[in-house]
């Protein structure tokens, strides 16, 4: 890295929305390239990073000096290269990329001591509800330390409650440096005994890490095959080599069980990075990433942008999961960017899934990725038996959704002391509320979307913008009283039906919008795993990596739900989701069964799920995509224009469609403009264009030239999504 003496001109990339680097004088004592600095910008002081030599075209007397160099590890060249390349790929300004890479509070604060609070050794003489909440938070998080404000907010109490517990010895208050290294993970601790195919897979991954070169591997294994134990051996090899490892998980709810497995394997819990972590811990993790103060971090997609000192391994668990795609701000796929980051720093990347994305499957087929298959379940567990319930032959009242065949199967499992899961990928009580007098569907005031009834909340909720309102007594259109009726089932309505059909059963509902915090969701999952429910009702949140040992029956209530619509990935996602949720059954010693309620048992996707012939499904799906020239055998780019007036949005879209010469030159086509499927969100009208290009062309330079031809003016917004996952 280049060193700049005091007074030398340096260019600084700031986190401010500017389209250029700014030139400053290096501070007293000089600074390194990559140093994080505080610089004056107008009357403010802002965060930046020294990016290179400054511009010489300015009068030196007019240059301002860098305010100070921050006491954090400088940005490494490979991190700067990663930000450049992600920015180029996603058409994102570098300043916005730097914001994404510095999402930790207090980075400009000087190192200092702070008061932190942990669980004490005494029980309070008198327990109140408020005191109990404080102690529950501290017990749940174990070693995590809280500041006074964070603990008060998390427990929903005043700070005086916590100070009272300190006086009683129930809570411990200590002084601590703000940012300390994380506990050492012992890679020499023995892991679980591995089956033959697991041991071979682990050997291949550890050999890749020992080679010190970039490599990408698809680790494909049926649900319950022990993929986690295999890649934890790769983590161990990485730690032994003195490098850092990153494991990405698609949901916060998965971290609790995974952290326990890491602790059992290495003796300590790893660092965590996700929205459920306190701000204090986020800053600590960010700083320790650059200093090498942890060996392993487990996180959500944004953990990919931590400033690692020596990254040797990235694991993307459940790599097919759609939550790895960031849908606002910087629009990136964490799976694809993980491969990019690993290639820049010569690390290994492991993409693990029972049902890989077609993109990953195709890369493995083409030889770009290595592929390892685990074909049998770990221990005594066997794959569940698959069966279809043909709903055309079932005698079912119009207001019921659980078939008699499914009811009998659930009863049998409950009588045996086992658990059953009823899966419906629809939140709320009912997806549509309709007036039986005039036919009006109750919609959102700000969006062109139906409002979903949430009976537990006693409100209608828009799943696009989050707006909600009380359930109306009369029809908003015709004013008729008592004529509003719910249409179709959501998990809440299914829970109501289950309570009627199985009045003695203990029922647990797992849906993301029913829990106030990630901690509450984790607690419910742990309770279920310990046998605290007979029937589990859940949305897709239950399909992701949870292990319920007593669960032996999975019933998919509407297996046809994802097969409708024009989404090019509809078949793939339905296949993945149902295979994943079916895999929750029979993970213990008792064989499991998965039953699919369907009106289309002859549909190719349903038949592929029942037959378990995944390779045939991927090959057929790949053939259709290849013939259509769509991903992964072609390029798609989504362009969304939004404006308060439909004519403004459509006008810009039409102008872009006419100025398509740069795209035509590379063989690309522009489709649209057309109103988006959800044409209004938060009061703004939305228009879409779709760019389709051959797989072999570099589409980004052509996109830049195309978009530069038509300026965006006024209150019009334009977003570009390379490789879109959703088309609403």
XYZ file of C-alpha atoms in Angstrom:
728
model
C 0.000 0.000 0.000
C 1.215 3.494 -0.851
C 2.111 5.913 1.946
C 1.380 9.655 1.532
C 3.525 12.143 3.470
C 1.966 15.057 5.337
C 0.717 17.687 2.913
C 0.655 15.328 -0.107
C -2.482 15.370 -2.229
C -4.765 12.398 -1.646
C -8.106 11.484 -3.176
C -10.785 10.467 -0.700
C -13.916 8.428 -1.411
C -16.643 9.556 0.991
C -19.954 7.986 1.924
C -21.776 11.082 0.669
C -23.869 10.915 -2.541
C -21.233 12.530 -4.749
C -20.213 11.398 -8.229
C -16.480 11.953 -7.750
C -13.478 11.555 -5.469
C -12.465 14.604 -3.400
C -8.895 15.867 -3.077
C -7.407 16.764 0.342
C -3.992 17.293 1.891
C -2.658 14.326 3.875
C -2.717 15.081 7.629
C 0.221 15.601 9.938
C 2.035 12.263 10.205
C 0.818 11.235 6.745
C -1.543 8.378 5.865
C -1.662 5.076 4.002
C -3.780 4.336 0.971
C -6.897 2.599 2.295
C -6.867 4.514 5.588
C -10.303 5.359 6.958
C -10.397 9.075 7.615
C -12.619 11.878 8.833
C -12.659 14.767 6.357
C -14.304 18.206 6.290
C -17.079 18.618 3.725
C -18.669 22.047 3.941
C -19.521 22.587 7.611
C -19.672 18.839 8.351
C -17.135 16.121 9.022
C -17.795 12.893 7.124
C -16.376 9.397 6.860
C -14.147 8.507 3.928
C -11.297 6.279 2.785
C -8.029 7.316 1.121
C -8.452 5.984 -2.409
C -5.237 7.089 -4.131
C -3.203 10.144 -5.192
C -5.110 13.423 -5.375
C -5.930 15.618 -8.348
C -3.113 18.071 -9.179
C -5.396 20.519 -10.997
C -6.220 22.552 -7.882
C -4.433 25.440 -6.184
C -2.713 23.814 -3.188
C -3.647 26.744 -0.925
C -7.351 25.987 -1.437
C -7.099 22.334 -0.368
C -8.371 21.373 3.059
C -6.532 18.825 5.155
C -7.785 15.391 6.208
C -9.185 15.859 9.712
C -7.864 12.673 11.276
C -6.971 9.083 10.497
C -9.312 6.673 12.282
C -7.939 4.044 14.619
C -9.172 1.113 12.518
C -7.426 -1.262 10.117
C -7.010 0.292 6.636
C -9.110 -1.014 3.752
C -7.153 -3.742 2.006
C -6.619 -3.543 -1.783
C -8.775 -6.632 -2.397
C -11.677 -5.006 -0.512
C -11.367 -1.842 -2.616
C -11.304 -4.012 -5.754
C -14.415 -5.881 -4.548
C -16.324 -2.619 -4.047
C -15.255 -1.405 -7.501
C -16.333 -4.608 -9.202
C -19.681 -4.897 -7.399
C -20.350 -1.240 -8.208
C -19.484 -1.787 -11.882
C -21.608 -4.934 -12.101
C -24.696 -3.475 -10.399
C -24.271 0.077 -11.836
C -23.970 1.463 -8.284
C -21.914 4.608 -7.468
C -18.788 3.943 -5.387
C -19.996 6.273 -2.615
C -23.048 4.054 -2.162
C -20.841 0.949 -2.150
C -18.706 2.496 0.607
C -21.864 3.194 2.646
C -22.772 -0.476 2.328
C -19.281 -1.465 3.500
C -19.259 0.845 6.579
C -22.641 0.049 8.122
C -21.397 0.097 11.695
C -22.125 2.922 14.160
C -19.495 5.030 15.843
C -16.600 4.313 13.481
C -15.430 7.927 13.842
C -15.564 7.812 17.657
C -12.223 7.528 19.499
C -11.470 4.247 21.357
C -12.899 4.452 24.837
C -14.248 2.486 27.771
C -17.929 1.850 28.287
C -20.211 0.397 30.907
C -21.614 -2.956 29.866
C -24.225 -5.172 31.473
C -24.319 -8.959 31.821
C -26.212 -11.462 33.925
C -25.181 -11.332 37.609
C -25.012 -14.160 40.101
C -27.976 -13.364 42.359
C -31.726 -13.633 42.137
C -33.636 -10.443 43.086
C -35.631 -10.684 46.333
C -38.781 -9.520 44.573
C -39.453 -10.364 40.928
C -41.504 -7.980 38.819
C -42.564 -8.339 35.203
C -40.091 -5.640 34.118
C -37.203 -7.250 36.008
C -38.090 -10.626 34.544
C -37.915 -9.225 31.000
C -34.406 -7.822 31.634
C -33.146 -11.144 32.994
C -34.769 -13.078 30.134
C -32.942 -10.930 27.560
C -29.590 -11.451 29.306
C -30.165 -15.203 29.740
C -31.169 -15.606 26.083
C -28.022 -13.986 24.735
C -25.528 -15.602 27.115
C -22.134 -13.938 26.563
C -23.435 -10.879 24.699
C -22.911 -7.609 26.539
C -25.363 -4.722 26.322
C -25.039 -1.029 26.928
C -27.603 0.458 29.287
C -29.696 1.952 26.466
C -29.615 -1.205 24.341
C -30.675 -3.443 27.221
C -33.481 -1.083 28.233
C -34.794 -0.949 24.651
C -34.545 -4.701 24.099
C -36.346 -5.512 27.351
C -38.862 -2.682 26.994
C -38.079 -1.177 30.420
C -36.667 2.047 31.835
C -32.971 2.284 32.703
C -33.876 2.597 36.415
C -35.107 -1.030 36.392
C -31.669 -2.189 35.208
C -29.809 -0.004 37.720
C -31.985 -1.452 40.466
C -31.015 -4.977 39.398
C -27.337 -3.922 39.460
C -27.680 -2.853 43.109
C -29.242 -6.221 43.901
C -26.447 -8.152 42.155
C -28.804 -9.726 39.617
C -27.150 -7.764 36.792
C -23.423 -7.138 36.591
C -22.085 -3.715 35.501
C -18.471 -3.569 34.346
C -16.124 -1.236 32.484
C -14.844 -2.639 29.212
C -12.975 -1.441 26.135
C -15.539 -0.844 23.440
C -14.167 -3.364 20.961
C -12.418 -6.580 22.049
C -11.379 -9.637 19.998
C -13.807 -12.550 20.027
C -13.049 -15.784 21.923
C -10.651 -18.205 20.240
C -12.313 -21.043 18.310
C -10.489 -24.337 18.866
C -10.219 -25.975 15.442
C -8.497 -29.020 16.975
C -11.584 -30.069 18.924
C -12.991 -33.280 17.423
C -16.118 -32.933 15.294
C -18.944 -35.444 14.947
C -18.020 -38.794 13.389
C -18.618 -38.523 9.644
C -20.119 -41.120 7.318
C -17.979 -42.211 4.367
C -19.481 -39.792 1.823
C -19.291 -36.943 4.348
C -15.643 -37.684 5.115
C -14.772 -37.736 1.392
C -16.607 -34.437 0.855
C -14.843 -32.818 3.826
C -11.469 -34.010 2.515
C -12.101 -32.389 -0.877
C -13.045 -29.050 0.735
C -10.111 -29.002 3.155
C -7.743 -29.845 0.301
C -9.063 -26.821 -1.597
C -8.352 -24.554 1.371
C -4.835 -25.961 1.735
C -4.188 -25.090 -1.921
C -4.647 -21.374 -1.194
C -6.326 -20.721 -4.528
C -9.822 -19.703 -5.569
C -12.316 -22.496 -6.028
C -16.114 -22.753 -6.060
C -17.914 -25.921 -5.002
C -21.568 -26.910 -5.071
C -22.190 -29.023 -1.963
C -25.473 -30.704 -2.798
C -27.050 -33.036 -0.282
C -30.538 -34.210 0.507
C -32.090 -32.547 3.565
C -30.628 -34.113 6.699
C -27.499 -35.417 4.926
C -25.100 -33.517 7.182
C -23.967 -30.713 4.857
C -23.338 -28.498 7.897
C -20.938 -30.980 9.507
C -19.059 -31.264 6.216
C -18.520 -27.551 5.703
C -17.673 -27.041 9.393
C -14.655 -29.283 8.688
C -13.710 -26.799 5.959
C -14.114 -23.993 8.524
C -11.788 -25.903 10.866
C -9.164 -26.195 8.114
C -9.481 -22.465 7.443
C -8.998 -21.610 11.129
C -5.962 -23.913 11.364
C -4.445 -22.035 8.427
C -4.846 -18.784 10.404
C -7.500 -17.427 8.061
C -11.029 -16.126 8.582
C -14.241 -17.839 7.491
C -17.687 -16.467 6.710
C -20.904 -18.509 6.815
C -23.944 -16.825 5.266
C -27.414 -17.951 6.368
C -30.658 -16.843 4.693
C -32.675 -16.179 7.868
C -31.900 -14.786 11.333
C -34.162 -17.501 12.766
C -31.615 -20.121 11.639
C -28.699 -18.610 13.557
C -29.671 -19.828 17.041
C -29.459 -23.542 16.221
C -26.421 -23.020 14.012
C -24.518 -21.123 16.743
C -25.065 -24.055 19.095
C -23.583 -26.414 16.513
C -20.558 -24.128 16.059
C -20.073 -23.929 19.833
C -20.267 -27.722 20.116
C -17.659 -28.057 17.336
C -15.193 -25.294 18.333
C -15.854 -24.621 22.030
C -17.044 -21.026 21.543
C -19.706 -19.154 19.641
C -18.580 -17.196 16.566
C -19.099 -13.530 15.799
C -22.563 -12.622 14.453
C -23.596 -10.025 11.876
C -27.296 -9.469 11.167
C -30.141 -7.112 12.024
C -30.783 -8.862 15.346
C -27.320 -7.933 16.713
C -26.935 -4.819 18.884
C -25.298 -1.710 17.424
C -22.445 -2.082 19.906
C -21.736 -5.606 18.670
C -21.975 -4.516 15.022
C -19.200 -1.962 15.501
C -17.096 -4.554 17.352
C -17.530 -7.149 14.577
C -16.662 -4.582 11.893
C -13.480 -3.503 13.666
C -12.405 -7.055 14.526
C -12.913 -8.157 10.904
C -10.119 -5.814 9.824
C -7.867 -6.631 12.779
C -8.303 -10.398 12.534
C -10.073 -10.375 15.911
C -12.302 -13.334 15.032
C -11.918 -16.556 13.091
C -15.518 -17.103 12.029
C -18.474 -14.807 11.490
C -22.015 -16.041 10.853
C -24.207 -13.523 9.144
C -26.823 -12.306 6.737
C -25.980 -11.242 3.167
C -24.459 -7.868 4.189
C -21.685 -9.704 6.124
C -20.105 -10.156 2.699
C -19.041 -6.486 2.887
C -17.121 -6.746 6.193
C -13.435 -5.651 5.859
C -11.834 -9.089 6.447
C -8.088 -9.142 7.042
C -7.532 -12.624 5.584
C -10.647 -14.316 4.221
C -10.075 -17.961 3.297
C -13.574 -19.462 3.076
C -17.123 -18.327 2.310
C -20.035 -20.725 2.810
C -23.418 -19.767 1.358
C -25.862 -22.111 3.107
C -29.221 -22.726 1.366
C -27.655 -20.940 -1.605
C -30.880 -21.153 -3.636
C -32.789 -18.967 -1.160
C -34.306 -15.814 -2.657
C -33.498 -13.760 0.462
C -29.880 -13.636 -0.712
C -31.036 -11.093 -3.310
C -30.992 -7.526 -1.969
C -34.146 -5.877 -3.347
C -33.537 -2.246 -2.341
C -30.559 0.109 -2.251
C -27.688 -1.765 -3.909
C -29.414 -4.545 -5.881
C -27.043 -7.511 -5.628
C -27.140 -11.289 -5.233
C -25.079 -12.320 -2.205
C -24.559 -15.767 -3.751
C -22.999 -14.330 -6.914
C -21.043 -11.641 -5.069
C -19.680 -14.291 -2.666
C -18.138 -16.048 -5.665
C -16.724 -12.709 -6.853
C -15.224 -11.871 -3.459
C -13.673 -15.322 -3.098
C -12.094 -15.024 -6.555
C -10.519 -11.650 -5.656
C -8.919 -12.878 -2.410
C -8.081 -16.447 -3.559
C -10.547 -18.013 -1.135
C -12.762 -21.067 -1.401
C -16.531 -20.634 -1.715
C -18.970 -23.438 -0.866
C -22.544 -23.176 -2.146
C -24.598 -25.608 -0.055
C -28.161 -26.682 -0.808
C -30.445 -29.687 -1.083
C -32.139 -27.982 -4.037
C -29.573 -25.747 -5.755
C -30.530 -22.802 -7.925
C -30.522 -23.525 -11.642
C -27.695 -20.968 -12.045
C -25.461 -22.932 -9.648
C -26.502 -26.297 -11.118
C -25.655 -25.041 -14.628
C -22.240 -23.734 -13.505
C -21.469 -27.125 -11.984
C -22.636 -28.883 -15.164
C -20.384 -26.612 -17.242
C -17.373 -27.392 -15.022
C -17.038 -23.850 -13.613
C -17.829 -25.161 -10.121
C -16.812 -28.442 -8.565
C -19.720 -30.569 -7.357
C -19.975 -32.814 -4.313
C -23.114 -34.899 -3.677
C -24.272 -36.306 -0.341
C -26.933 -38.860 -1.196
C -28.004 -40.314 2.167
C -29.292 -38.882 5.414
C -27.053 -38.748 8.452
C -27.375 -41.531 11.058
C -30.589 -43.555 11.146
C -32.735 -40.970 9.356
C -34.135 -41.829 5.938
C -35.751 -39.652 3.285
C -39.520 -39.161 3.700
C -42.024 -41.081 1.635
C -43.720 -38.729 -0.864
C -47.424 -38.917 -1.743
C -50.010 -36.763 -3.499
C -53.564 -36.092 -2.306
C -55.684 -35.569 -5.442
C -58.049 -32.807 -4.330
C -60.388 -33.518 -7.240
C -61.343 -36.775 -5.516
C -61.689 -35.332 -1.989
C -65.081 -34.469 -0.465
C -64.346 -31.068 1.053
C -66.729 -28.243 2.091
C -66.101 -24.891 0.372
C -64.899 -23.234 3.580
C -62.370 -25.970 4.461
C -58.852 -26.585 3.141
C -57.567 -29.667 4.982
C -58.643 -32.800 3.133
C -60.118 -35.833 4.947
C -57.084 -37.865 3.841
C -54.751 -35.306 5.433
C -56.844 -35.190 8.619
C -56.564 -38.962 9.063
C -52.808 -38.829 8.524
C -52.372 -36.035 11.104
C -54.529 -37.893 13.654
C -52.338 -40.959 13.278
C -49.159 -39.005 13.985
C -50.613 -37.230 17.022
C -51.797 -40.533 18.496
C -48.252 -41.866 18.091
C -46.835 -38.883 20.030
C -45.228 -37.389 16.942
C -45.518 -33.976 15.295
C -47.211 -32.930 12.047
C -46.508 -29.809 9.989
C -49.155 -28.186 7.790
C -47.460 -25.883 5.309
C -49.143 -22.992 3.497
C -47.007 -20.309 1.889
C -49.429 -17.474 2.583
C -49.238 -15.118 5.565
C -52.249 -13.636 7.339
C -55.840 -14.864 7.591
C -57.103 -14.384 4.041
C -55.378 -12.939 0.958
C -58.513 -11.159 -0.311
C -61.493 -9.483 1.392
C -64.453 -9.103 -0.970
C -67.875 -7.495 -0.681
C -70.598 -10.051 -1.435
C -72.976 -7.219 -2.366
C -70.959 -5.404 -5.056
C -67.871 -7.572 -5.623
C -65.418 -4.872 -4.455
C -62.017 -6.170 -3.266
C -60.575 -4.145 -0.385
C -57.282 -2.692 -1.647
C -54.478 -0.575 -0.255
C -54.976 3.208 -0.465
C -51.346 3.670 -1.561
C -50.735 0.594 -3.736
C -52.475 -1.420 -6.419
C -52.541 -4.477 -4.180
C -55.215 -6.287 -2.221
C -55.037 -5.864 1.544
C -54.504 -9.067 3.511
C -56.637 -9.713 6.574
C -54.578 -10.432 9.708
C -57.148 -11.574 12.232
C -54.626 -11.910 15.079
C -53.922 -8.175 14.643
C -57.581 -7.343 13.831
C -56.332 -5.314 10.865
C -55.918 -5.334 7.103
C -52.258 -5.139 6.037
C -50.661 -4.304 2.682
C -47.745 -6.671 2.074
C -46.217 -4.213 -0.426
C -45.873 -1.007 1.596
C -46.705 -2.228 5.123
C -49.675 0.120 5.532
C -52.493 -1.185 7.718
C -55.989 -0.176 8.784
C -58.743 -1.579 10.985
C -61.073 -4.159 9.450
C -63.957 -2.089 8.018
C -67.531 -2.679 9.188
C -69.038 -1.608 5.852
C -67.935 -1.961 2.230
C -65.734 1.035 1.243
C -67.325 0.966 -2.219
C -71.087 0.416 -1.783
C -71.530 0.960 1.963
C -73.243 -2.398 2.546
C -73.005 -3.673 6.141
C -72.058 -7.239 7.052
C -71.194 -8.219 3.475
C -67.372 -8.273 3.658
C -66.063 -11.828 3.466
C -62.566 -13.360 3.512
C -61.608 -15.308 0.386
C -58.940 -17.986 0.392
C -56.813 -19.251 3.272
C -53.744 -17.855 5.015
C -51.918 -19.527 7.910
C -54.114 -17.782 10.486
C -57.272 -19.141 8.863
C -55.654 -22.561 8.635
C -54.893 -22.360 12.370
C -58.580 -21.615 13.010
C -59.578 -24.712 11.038
C -56.995 -26.866 12.843
C -58.363 -25.724 16.226
C -61.828 -26.898 15.171
C -60.728 -30.220 13.657
C -58.137 -31.071 16.336
C -59.475 -29.396 19.519
C -57.126 -31.287 21.858
C -53.939 -30.675 19.879
C -51.266 -28.177 20.872
C -50.846 -25.862 17.877
C -47.926 -23.562 17.018
C -48.030 -21.057 14.137
C -44.736 -20.040 12.517
C -45.044 -16.942 10.362
C -42.589 -14.045 10.318
C -45.235 -11.366 10.930
C -46.536 -12.990 14.142
C -43.365 -12.350 16.165
C -42.284 -8.977 17.516
C -38.573 -9.875 17.462
C -36.138 -12.404 16.080
C -35.613 -13.609 19.655
C -39.302 -14.459 20.080
C -39.232 -16.439 16.832
C -36.103 -18.312 17.929
C -37.744 -19.171 21.257
C -40.830 -20.590 19.522
C -38.662 -22.706 17.193
C -36.723 -24.093 20.161
C -39.975 -24.876 21.997
C -41.282 -26.800 18.985
C -37.999 -28.716 18.618
C -38.309 -29.797 22.253
C -41.799 -31.218 21.596
C -43.887 -28.230 22.689
C -46.457 -28.627 19.887
C -48.402 -31.420 18.185
C -49.260 -29.530 15.000
C -47.072 -26.840 13.437
C -48.607 -24.457 10.920
C -46.115 -22.477 8.923
C -45.158 -20.413 5.899
C -41.855 -20.747 4.025
C -39.962 -19.791 7.183
C -40.280 -23.459 8.287
C -38.616 -24.731 5.101
C -35.212 -23.283 5.965
C -32.878 -25.549 7.854
C -34.815 -26.171 11.072
C -34.465 -29.553 12.732
C -37.573 -30.861 14.517
C -36.704 -34.417 15.677
C -40.322 -35.431 16.426
C -41.708 -34.164 13.115
C -42.727 -37.115 10.952
C -45.507 -35.765 8.723
C -45.444 -32.733 6.434
C -48.685 -31.756 4.726
C -48.500 -29.168 1.942
C -51.955 -27.574 1.827
C -51.771 -25.856 -1.565
C -48.953 -27.436 -3.547
C -50.146 -25.687 -6.729
C -49.802 -22.180 -5.257
C -46.458 -21.300 -6.834
C -47.170 -22.799 -10.243
C -49.327 -19.907 -11.425
C -48.020 -16.646 -12.866
C -45.479 -15.625 -15.471
C -42.323 -15.717 -13.317
C -39.661 -17.636 -15.236
C -38.525 -19.220 -11.950
C -42.027 -20.296 -10.797
C -41.449 -24.007 -11.441
C -37.952 -23.924 -9.920
C -39.092 -22.135 -6.756
C -42.097 -24.415 -6.276
C -39.845 -27.436 -6.668
C -37.264 -26.082 -4.218
C -39.776 -24.941 -1.614
C -41.803 -28.151 -1.500
C -38.700 -30.372 -1.524
C -37.215 -28.286 1.297
C -40.347 -28.330 3.442
C -40.878 -32.044 2.775
C -37.341 -32.589 4.011
C -38.357 -31.436 7.505
C -40.083 -34.831 7.991
C -38.319 -37.864 9.423
C -35.037 -36.234 10.436
C -34.953 -38.233 13.662
C -35.099 -42.011 14.077
C -38.722 -42.356 12.890
C -39.384 -42.474 9.124
C -41.308 -39.482 7.771
C -43.933 -38.853 5.132
C -44.732 -35.805 3.013
C -48.206 -35.366 1.489
C -49.024 -32.795 -1.195
C -52.591 -31.577 -1.631
C -52.876 -30.764 -5.342
C -55.451 -30.273 -8.071
C -52.728 -31.013 -10.663
C -51.051 -34.315 -9.696
C -50.018 -34.766 -13.336
C -48.108 -31.426 -13.458
C -44.405 -32.023 -14.351
C -43.206 -30.204 -11.222
C -45.484 -32.201 -8.903
C -44.461 -35.436 -10.612
C -40.768 -34.554 -10.265
C -41.225 -33.830 -6.547
C -43.045 -37.112 -5.943
C -40.520 -39.131 -7.934
C -37.541 -37.438 -6.286
C -35.855 -37.343 -9.696
C -34.159 -33.993 -9.249
C -31.642 -34.341 -12.074
C -34.411 -34.944 -14.605
C -36.216 -31.839 -13.333
C -33.095 -29.653 -13.628
C -32.318 -30.977 -17.097
C -35.864 -30.315 -18.337
C -35.940 -26.850 -16.750
C -32.502 -26.051 -18.182
C -33.647 -27.135 -21.644
C -36.648 -24.773 -21.521
C -34.546 -21.838 -20.297
C -31.858 -22.470 -22.896
C -34.430 -22.518 -25.692
C -35.855 -19.206 -24.438
C -32.419 -17.620 -23.962
C -33.147 -16.624 -20.369
C -30.980 -17.029 -17.212
C -28.755 -18.846 -16.718
C -28.406 -19.108 -20.524
C -29.048 -15.430 -21.236
C -28.990 -12.063 -19.478
C -31.972 -10.168 -18.091
C -31.970 -6.641 -16.675
C -35.026 -5.133 -15.001
C -35.598 -1.375 -15.160
C -38.283 0.113 -12.894
C -39.385 3.739 -13.273
C -41.562 5.264 -10.569
C -43.230 8.673 -10.383
C -46.200 10.321 -8.665
C -47.871 10.599 -12.094
C -48.294 7.650 -14.488
C -47.686 9.845 -17.558
C -44.299 10.963 -16.197
C -43.199 7.364 -15.627
C -44.540 6.124 -18.957
C -42.984 9.093 -20.781
C -39.498 8.273 -19.527
C -40.030 4.582 -20.312
C -41.117 5.381 -23.867
C -38.111 7.669 -24.396
C -35.762 4.914 -23.207
C -37.398 2.327 -25.458
C -36.854 4.618 -28.467
C -33.195 5.341 -27.571
C -32.166 1.670 -27.546
C -29.313 1.917 -30.116
C -26.497 1.096 -27.598
C -28.352 -2.081 -26.611
C -29.176 -3.084 -30.182
C -25.447 -2.877 -30.988
C -24.700 -5.741 -28.557
C -27.649 -7.836 -29.713
C -29.932 -6.959 -26.778
C -33.685 -6.347 -26.932
C -35.827 -3.927 -24.921
C -39.348 -4.980 -23.925
C -41.782 -2.371 -22.636
C -42.527 0.052 -21.173
C -45.537 -1.478 -19.459
C -47.236 -0.913 -16.104
C -45.646 -3.140 -13.461
C -47.786 -6.068 -12.199
C -48.221 -4.031 -9.006
C -48.564 -0.700 -10.776
C -48.676 1.557 -7.717
C -46.684 1.224 -4.478
C -46.688 3.855 -1.709
C -48.578 6.223 -3.956
C -46.021 6.071 -6.778
C -46.896 4.694 -10.210
C -44.495 2.054 -11.502
C -43.508 1.209 -15.072
C -41.184 -1.638 -16.076
C -38.837 -2.310 -18.969
C -36.982 -5.578 -19.472
C -33.669 -5.892 -21.295
C -32.791 -9.305 -22.696
C -29.223 -9.897 -23.904
C -27.051 -12.844 -24.968
C -25.078 -14.548 -22.205
C -21.724 -13.745 -23.819
C -21.970 -9.930 -23.979
C -20.880 -7.361 -21.381
C -24.203 -5.643 -20.835
C -23.173 -2.978 -18.287
C -21.281 -0.594 -20.649
C -24.208 -0.678 -23.077
C -26.654 -0.008 -20.221
C -24.627 3.032 -19.108
C -24.589 4.440 -22.639
C -28.334 3.762 -22.999
C -29.354 5.385 -19.703
C -27.122 8.414 -20.368
C -29.190 9.235 -23.475
C -32.352 10.028 -21.507
C -31.955 12.226 -18.402
C -34.110 11.494 -15.349
C -35.792 14.723 -14.240
C -38.029 15.912 -11.424
C -39.581 13.475 -8.974
C -38.951 10.471 -11.197
C -36.848 7.560 -9.936
C -35.163 4.866 -11.973
C -33.632 1.655 -10.643
C -31.683 -0.964 -12.590
C -31.688 -4.575 -11.432
C -29.064 -6.814 -13.038
C -30.244 -10.454 -12.870
C -33.666 -9.692 -11.345
C -35.237 -12.317 -9.096
C -38.689 -10.739 -8.897
C -40.744 -9.067 -11.603
C -43.537 -7.338 -9.675
